[in-house]
Amino acid sequence: MQESKRYEVVVVGAGVCGIYQLYRLLEQGINVTVLEAGADLGGTWYWNRYPGARFDSESYSYAYSFSDELLQEWDWSEHFASQPETLRYLNYVADKFDLREHMQFDCRVNSAVFDESECIWKVILEDGRSLTSNILLTAIGMLSTPTLPNIEGISAFQGESFHTYHWPKEPVELQGKRVGVIGTGATGVQVIADIADKVGSLTVFQRRPNWCAPLKNGPIDAATMVEIKASYDEIFEKCRTTPGGFLHGPDPRHVEEVTEEERKEFWEELYNSPGFGVWLGNYRNVLMEDAANAQYSAFIADKIRSRVLDPQLAEKLIPKDHGFGTRRVPLETNYYEAYNRSNIRLVDLNETPIERVTENGVRTTSEHHEFDLIIYATGFDAITGAFDKINIEGPRGNKLRDKWQEGPVTFLGLQTHGFPNMMTLAGPQGASVSSNFPRAIEDAVDWATAFISYLREHQYQRFEPEEAAEADWLEHVKAGYDMMLLTKTKSWFTGYNSNVEGHDKLRYQIYLGGALQYRERLREVAENDYTGISFS
Ligand code: NAP
């Protein structure tokens, strides 16, 4: 990269979102580059190499929909593809459309400062290099800033240890090893289920259990793949009709509208079907009303009891502090059965909290556990963490991390007042956070691409959302929170992270109005000459 090379658009991040945005901008003949912190493309699917990492969305509903040719060329091997396969897919896409040559790797952006006099972003990389761009597009992921637990002694440990996000590229020897896992979110659940039969011993440190449900994955044979390829139009159309952009949408009935027998039969069907139906395909009020939710939670609790042989252990694995689906539901394969193995042990941190990590293990209030390997599956500074890490500075020296300190404020989840010529593609308060990511990302990227065409057409040099439009959007986002039980529960969805200072209260950072309404809002704004945004 040359010093201060000038681009029309800089995209930060070469993950699922950045790849598609690059494709669309090149199609328009725009002078664009993608800056990627990693040594290669793939974002989430580049970093998360931990054993068991795989889709929770059906592979074919996660694929890019923009190219029929691509859809017809690519064969998925499983209904829920694993991380290596997804990374291969993203590489295939980049190679097929000659995208790689427009990407620059090992380019971590340290700072982006808007220069009002030239109406340009000055982007400075970690290694000191700089470049400029008329428009800055962030595609930096919502779960890309891993957080280690705030436990003393982490660096004292002499064995191997890492956060799941930083699982090494080189094979990690597990056989015969004494392994500790801290964290039982969607990541921890996948790792634990995958390695339980590979390690010598496995100790799981659990603070709060999650409601997990079977993924029901399976291979896709050649004949099925032919059928899938013939059905892509229907697959994507179905995704366009559901609030989460998944193949699973809510049943219009309420729990009380059906007989107990009918309800039981339906719930059995959901529990035994692949994917997120068990969470998102339920009666409409299960995720909205306490009484309906309690009934379903009791049903799932019994399923857990039926899968874990030790009744006391089963009780520890059943959440008591929140109802089913009010936090992200980890989908699993033999997660509960793993606890029936003799080499696995659950440490309930509510009974015996961790005191510290030591040279050779983890000390709780009751004992010292010795390990060869400690795996931190302790989550992320979600949604705004990646923004906070970059010094994003507006024209008056105003910093984005200050503006968003108490929680993000945006217009449409895509732009923010005080930061002209910037779009946050997978940003807070947009639908990508609460949807099947590629589906929502295609909406956001298509909108941003059309917006950039509009700027060019009108020869506008500068855009910035108005404060009033942003305030209205915040009210709209907040209204979505009133409807859902999940906003009463502490999780990364609602902005909580015990390992990040100040993240101990509700933050309005996800869009809960559903992908359909979000798409409609985007359309309305575009059709009304981008009302709410000032141009010059
Ligand atoms: P997470 O859901 O935030 O879970 C973090 C876990 O670490 C929780 O169990 C948490 O306990 C525990 N933890 C954090 N700090 C701790 C501490 N100081 N002491 C003890 N325990 C601590 O993070 P995640 O599992 O990485 O998942 C994040 C998101 O990534 C998911 O919700 C999902 O959206 C995405 N994901 C997707 C897939 C997929 O598509 N298949 C797979 C994995 C992840 P508490 O619950 O008590 O806070």
PDB file of C-alpha atoms and ligand atoms in Angstrom, residues 44-45 48 50 52-57 62 81 142-143 147-151 163-165 182-190 205-210 215 276 279 321-322 327-331 349-350 354 376-380 382 433 490-493 496-499, ligand 1:
ATOM      1  CA  THR A  44     -15.893 -14.511  11.915  1.00  0.00           C
ATOM      2  CA  TRP A  45     -15.208 -17.625   9.869  1.00  0.00           C
ATOM      3  CA  ASN A  48     -13.342 -18.817  15.030  1.00  0.00           C
ATOM      4  CA  TYR A  50     -12.421 -23.760  17.571  1.00  0.00           C
ATOM      5  CA  GLY A  52     -17.277 -27.654  16.751  1.00  0.00           C
ATOM      6  CA  ALA A  53     -17.658 -24.178  15.190  1.00  0.00           C
ATOM      7  CA  ARG A  54     -20.481 -24.356  12.685  1.00  0.00           C
ATOM      8  CA  PHE A  55     -23.614 -22.636  11.391  1.00  0.00           C
ATOM      9  CA  ASP A  56     -26.839 -22.489  13.321  1.00  0.00           C
ATOM     10  CA  SER A  57     -28.527 -21.309  10.112  1.00  0.00           C
ATOM     11  CA  TYR A  62     -26.701 -18.493   4.805  1.00  0.00           C
ATOM     12  CA  ALA A  81     -21.818 -26.325   7.596  1.00  0.00           C
ATOM     13  CA  MET A 142     -20.646  -7.455  15.825  1.00  0.00           C
ATOM     14  CA  LEU A 143     -18.847 -10.285  17.600  1.00  0.00           C
ATOM     15  CA  THR A 147     -13.357 -10.560  25.987  1.00  0.00           C
ATOM     16  CA  LEU A 148     -11.398 -12.602  28.493  1.00  0.00           C
ATOM     17  CA  PRO A 149     -12.955 -12.992  31.927  1.00  0.00           C
ATOM     18  CA  ASN A 150     -11.988 -10.447  34.554  1.00  0.00           C
ATOM     19  CA  ILE A 151     -10.314 -13.110  36.657  1.00  0.00           C
ATOM     20  CA  HIS A 163     -10.065 -17.375  23.817  1.00  0.00           C
ATOM     21  CA  THR A 164     -12.073 -19.443  21.335  1.00  0.00           C
ATOM     22  CA  TYR A 165     -11.910 -16.529  18.865  1.00  0.00           C
ATOM     23  CA  ILE A 182     -14.911 -21.271  31.020  1.00  0.00           C
ATOM     24  CA  GLY A 183     -18.211 -20.178  29.497  1.00  0.00           C
ATOM     25  CA  THR A 184     -21.335 -21.955  28.310  1.00  0.00           C
ATOM     26  CA  GLY A 185     -22.759 -19.668  25.611  1.00  0.00           C
ATOM     27  CA  ALA A 186     -23.275 -20.787  21.995  1.00  0.00           C
ATOM     28  CA  THR A 187     -19.493 -21.082  21.579  1.00  0.00           C
ATOM     29  CA  GLY A 188     -18.778 -22.965  24.800  1.00  0.00           C
ATOM     30  CA  VAL A 189     -21.620 -25.369  24.061  1.00  0.00           C
ATOM     31  CA  GLN A 190     -20.199 -26.188  20.618  1.00  0.00           C
ATOM     32  CA  PHE A 205     -16.959 -23.736  34.579  1.00  0.00           C
ATOM     33  CA  GLN A 206     -20.533 -22.547  34.295  1.00  0.00           C
ATOM     34  CA  ARG A 207     -21.818 -19.248  35.647  1.00  0.00           C
ATOM     35  CA  ARG A 208     -25.304 -19.218  34.102  1.00  0.00           C
ATOM     36  CA  PRO A 209     -26.622 -22.149  32.073  1.00  0.00           C
ATOM     37  CA  ASN A 210     -28.306 -21.487  28.736  1.00  0.00           C
ATOM     38  CA  LEU A 215     -29.252 -28.753  15.964  1.00  0.00           C
ATOM     39  CA  PHE A 276     -33.851 -22.565  14.879  1.00  0.00           C
ATOM     40  CA  TRP A 279     -36.666 -20.960  19.060  1.00  0.00           C
ATOM     41  CA  ASP A 321     -32.953 -17.027  35.940  1.00  0.00           C
ATOM     42  CA  HIS A 322     -34.433 -16.591  32.455  1.00  0.00           C
ATOM     43  CA  ARG A 327     -31.028 -15.206  25.386  1.00  0.00           C
ATOM     44  CA  ARG A 328     -29.447 -16.602  22.233  1.00  0.00           C
ATOM     45  CA  VAL A 329     -30.347 -20.313  22.083  1.00  0.00           C
ATOM     46  CA  PRO A 330     -27.235 -22.419  21.489  1.00  0.00           C
ATOM     47  CA  LEU A 331     -27.976 -25.261  19.096  1.00  0.00           C
ATOM     48  CA  LEU A 349     -19.614 -21.005  39.726  1.00  0.00           C
ATOM     49  CA  ASN A 350     -22.601 -19.883  41.758  1.00  0.00           C
ATOM     50  CA  ILE A 354     -13.321 -18.824  40.619  1.00  0.00           C
ATOM     51  CA  TYR A 376     -11.966 -19.143  27.394  1.00  0.00           C
ATOM     52  CA  ALA A 377     -15.382 -19.258  25.720  1.00  0.00           C
ATOM     53  CA  THR A 378     -16.272 -16.025  27.447  1.00  0.00           C
ATOM     54  CA  GLY A 379     -17.862 -14.057  24.650  1.00  0.00           C
ATOM     55  CA  PHE A 380     -17.426 -10.630  23.159  1.00  0.00           C
ATOM     56  CA  ALA A 382     -20.570  -7.252  21.360  1.00  0.00           C
ATOM     57  CA  VAL A 433     -27.593  -8.123  14.652  1.00  0.00           C
ATOM     58  CA  LYS A 490     -28.971  -9.895  30.712  1.00  0.00           C
ATOM     59  CA  SER A 491     -26.987 -11.013  27.688  1.00  0.00           C
ATOM     60  CA  TRP A 492     -24.895  -9.546  24.896  1.00  0.00           C
ATOM     61  CA  PHE A 493     -28.154  -8.847  23.018  1.00  0.00           C
ATOM     62  CA  TYR A 496     -24.393  -6.728  29.256  1.00  0.00           C
ATOM     63  CA  ASN A 497     -20.841  -7.998  29.634  1.00  0.00           C
ATOM     64  CA  SER A 498     -19.398  -8.418  33.113  1.00  0.00           C
ATOM     65  CA  ASN A 499     -15.885  -8.185  31.662  1.00  0.00           C
TER      66      ASN A 499
HETATM   67  P1  NAP B   1     -21.665 -15.539  25.168  1.00  0.00           P
HETATM   68  O1  NAP B   1     -22.951 -16.024  24.676  1.00  0.00           O
HETATM   69  O2  NAP B   1     -21.568 -14.135  25.616  1.00  0.00           O
HETATM   70  O3  NAP B   1     -21.219 -16.514  26.325  1.00  0.00           O
HETATM   71  C1  NAP B   1     -20.123 -16.234  27.132  1.00  0.00           C
HETATM   72  C2  NAP B   1     -20.069 -17.242  28.247  1.00  0.00           C
HETATM   73  O4  NAP B   1     -18.956 -16.970  29.084  1.00  0.00           O
HETATM   74  C3  NAP B   1     -21.302 -17.197  29.147  1.00  0.00           C
HETATM   75  O5  NAP B   1     -21.618 -18.481  29.561  1.00  0.00           O
HETATM   76  C4  NAP B   1     -20.818 -16.336  30.310  1.00  0.00           C
HETATM   77  O6  NAP B   1     -21.527 -16.535  31.506  1.00  0.00           O
HETATM   78  C5  NAP B   1     -19.402 -16.824  30.440  1.00  0.00           C
HETATM   79  N1  NAP B   1     -18.538 -15.857  31.093  1.00  0.00           N
HETATM   80  C6  NAP B   1     -18.198 -14.624  30.669  1.00  0.00           C
HETATM   81  N2  NAP B   1     -17.401 -14.017  31.561  1.00  0.00           N
HETATM   82  C7  NAP B   1     -17.240 -14.875  32.581  1.00  0.00           C
HETATM   83  C8  NAP B   1     -16.543 -14.804  33.785  1.00  0.00           C
HETATM   84  N3  NAP B   1     -15.847 -13.707  34.132  1.00  0.00           N
HETATM   85  N4  NAP B   1     -16.585 -15.877  34.616  1.00  0.00           N
HETATM   86  C9  NAP B   1     -17.281 -16.970  34.259  1.00  0.00           C
HETATM   87  N5  NAP B   1     -17.984 -17.095  33.126  1.00  0.00           N
HETATM   88  C10 NAP B   1     -17.957 -16.049  32.282  1.00  0.00           C
HETATM   89  O7  NAP B   1     -20.513 -15.717  24.068  1.00  0.00           O
HETATM   90  P2  NAP B   1     -20.387 -16.859  22.961  1.00  0.00           P
HETATM   91  O8  NAP B   1     -20.723 -18.181  23.506  1.00  0.00           O
HETATM   92  O9  NAP B   1     -19.069 -16.669  22.321  1.00  0.00           O
HETATM   93  O10 NAP B   1     -21.504 -16.491  21.924  1.00  0.00           O
HETATM   94  C11 NAP B   1     -21.655 -15.167  21.444  1.00  0.00           C
HETATM   95  C12 NAP B   1     -22.516 -15.195  20.223  1.00  0.00           C
HETATM   96  O11 NAP B   1     -21.755 -15.649  19.109  1.00  0.00           O
HETATM   97  C13 NAP B   1     -23.691 -16.132  20.256  1.00  0.00           C
HETATM   98  O12 NAP B   1     -24.755 -15.682  21.030  1.00  0.00           O
HETATM   99  C14 NAP B   1     -24.014 -16.259  18.795  1.00  0.00           C
HETATM  100  O13 NAP B   1     -24.751 -15.191  18.316  1.00  0.00           O
HETATM  101  C15 NAP B   1     -22.624 -16.237  18.179  1.00  0.00           C
HETATM  102  N6  NAP B   1     -22.232 -17.628  17.907  1.00  0.00           N
HETATM  103  C16 NAP B   1     -22.803 -18.208  16.830  1.00  0.00           C
HETATM  104  C17 NAP B   1     -22.539 -19.503  16.552  1.00  0.00           C
HETATM  105  C18 NAP B   1     -23.205 -20.118  15.364  1.00  0.00           C
HETATM  106  O14 NAP B   1     -23.703 -19.476  14.497  1.00  0.00           O
HETATM  107  N7  NAP B   1     -23.264 -21.364  15.300  1.00  0.00           N
HETATM  108  C19 NAP B   1     -21.691 -20.235  17.357  1.00  0.00           C
HETATM  109  C20 NAP B   1     -21.109 -19.610  18.446  1.00  0.00           C
HETATM  110  C21 NAP B   1     -21.389 -18.298  18.722  1.00  0.00           C
HETATM  111  P3  NAP B   1     -22.876 -15.705  31.796  1.00  0.00           P
HETATM  112  O15 NAP B   1     -23.906 -16.279  30.910  1.00  0.00           O
HETATM  113  O16 NAP B   1     -23.141 -15.896  33.220  1.00  0.00           O
HETATM  114  O17 NAP B   1     -22.574 -14.272  31.449  1.00  0.00           O
END
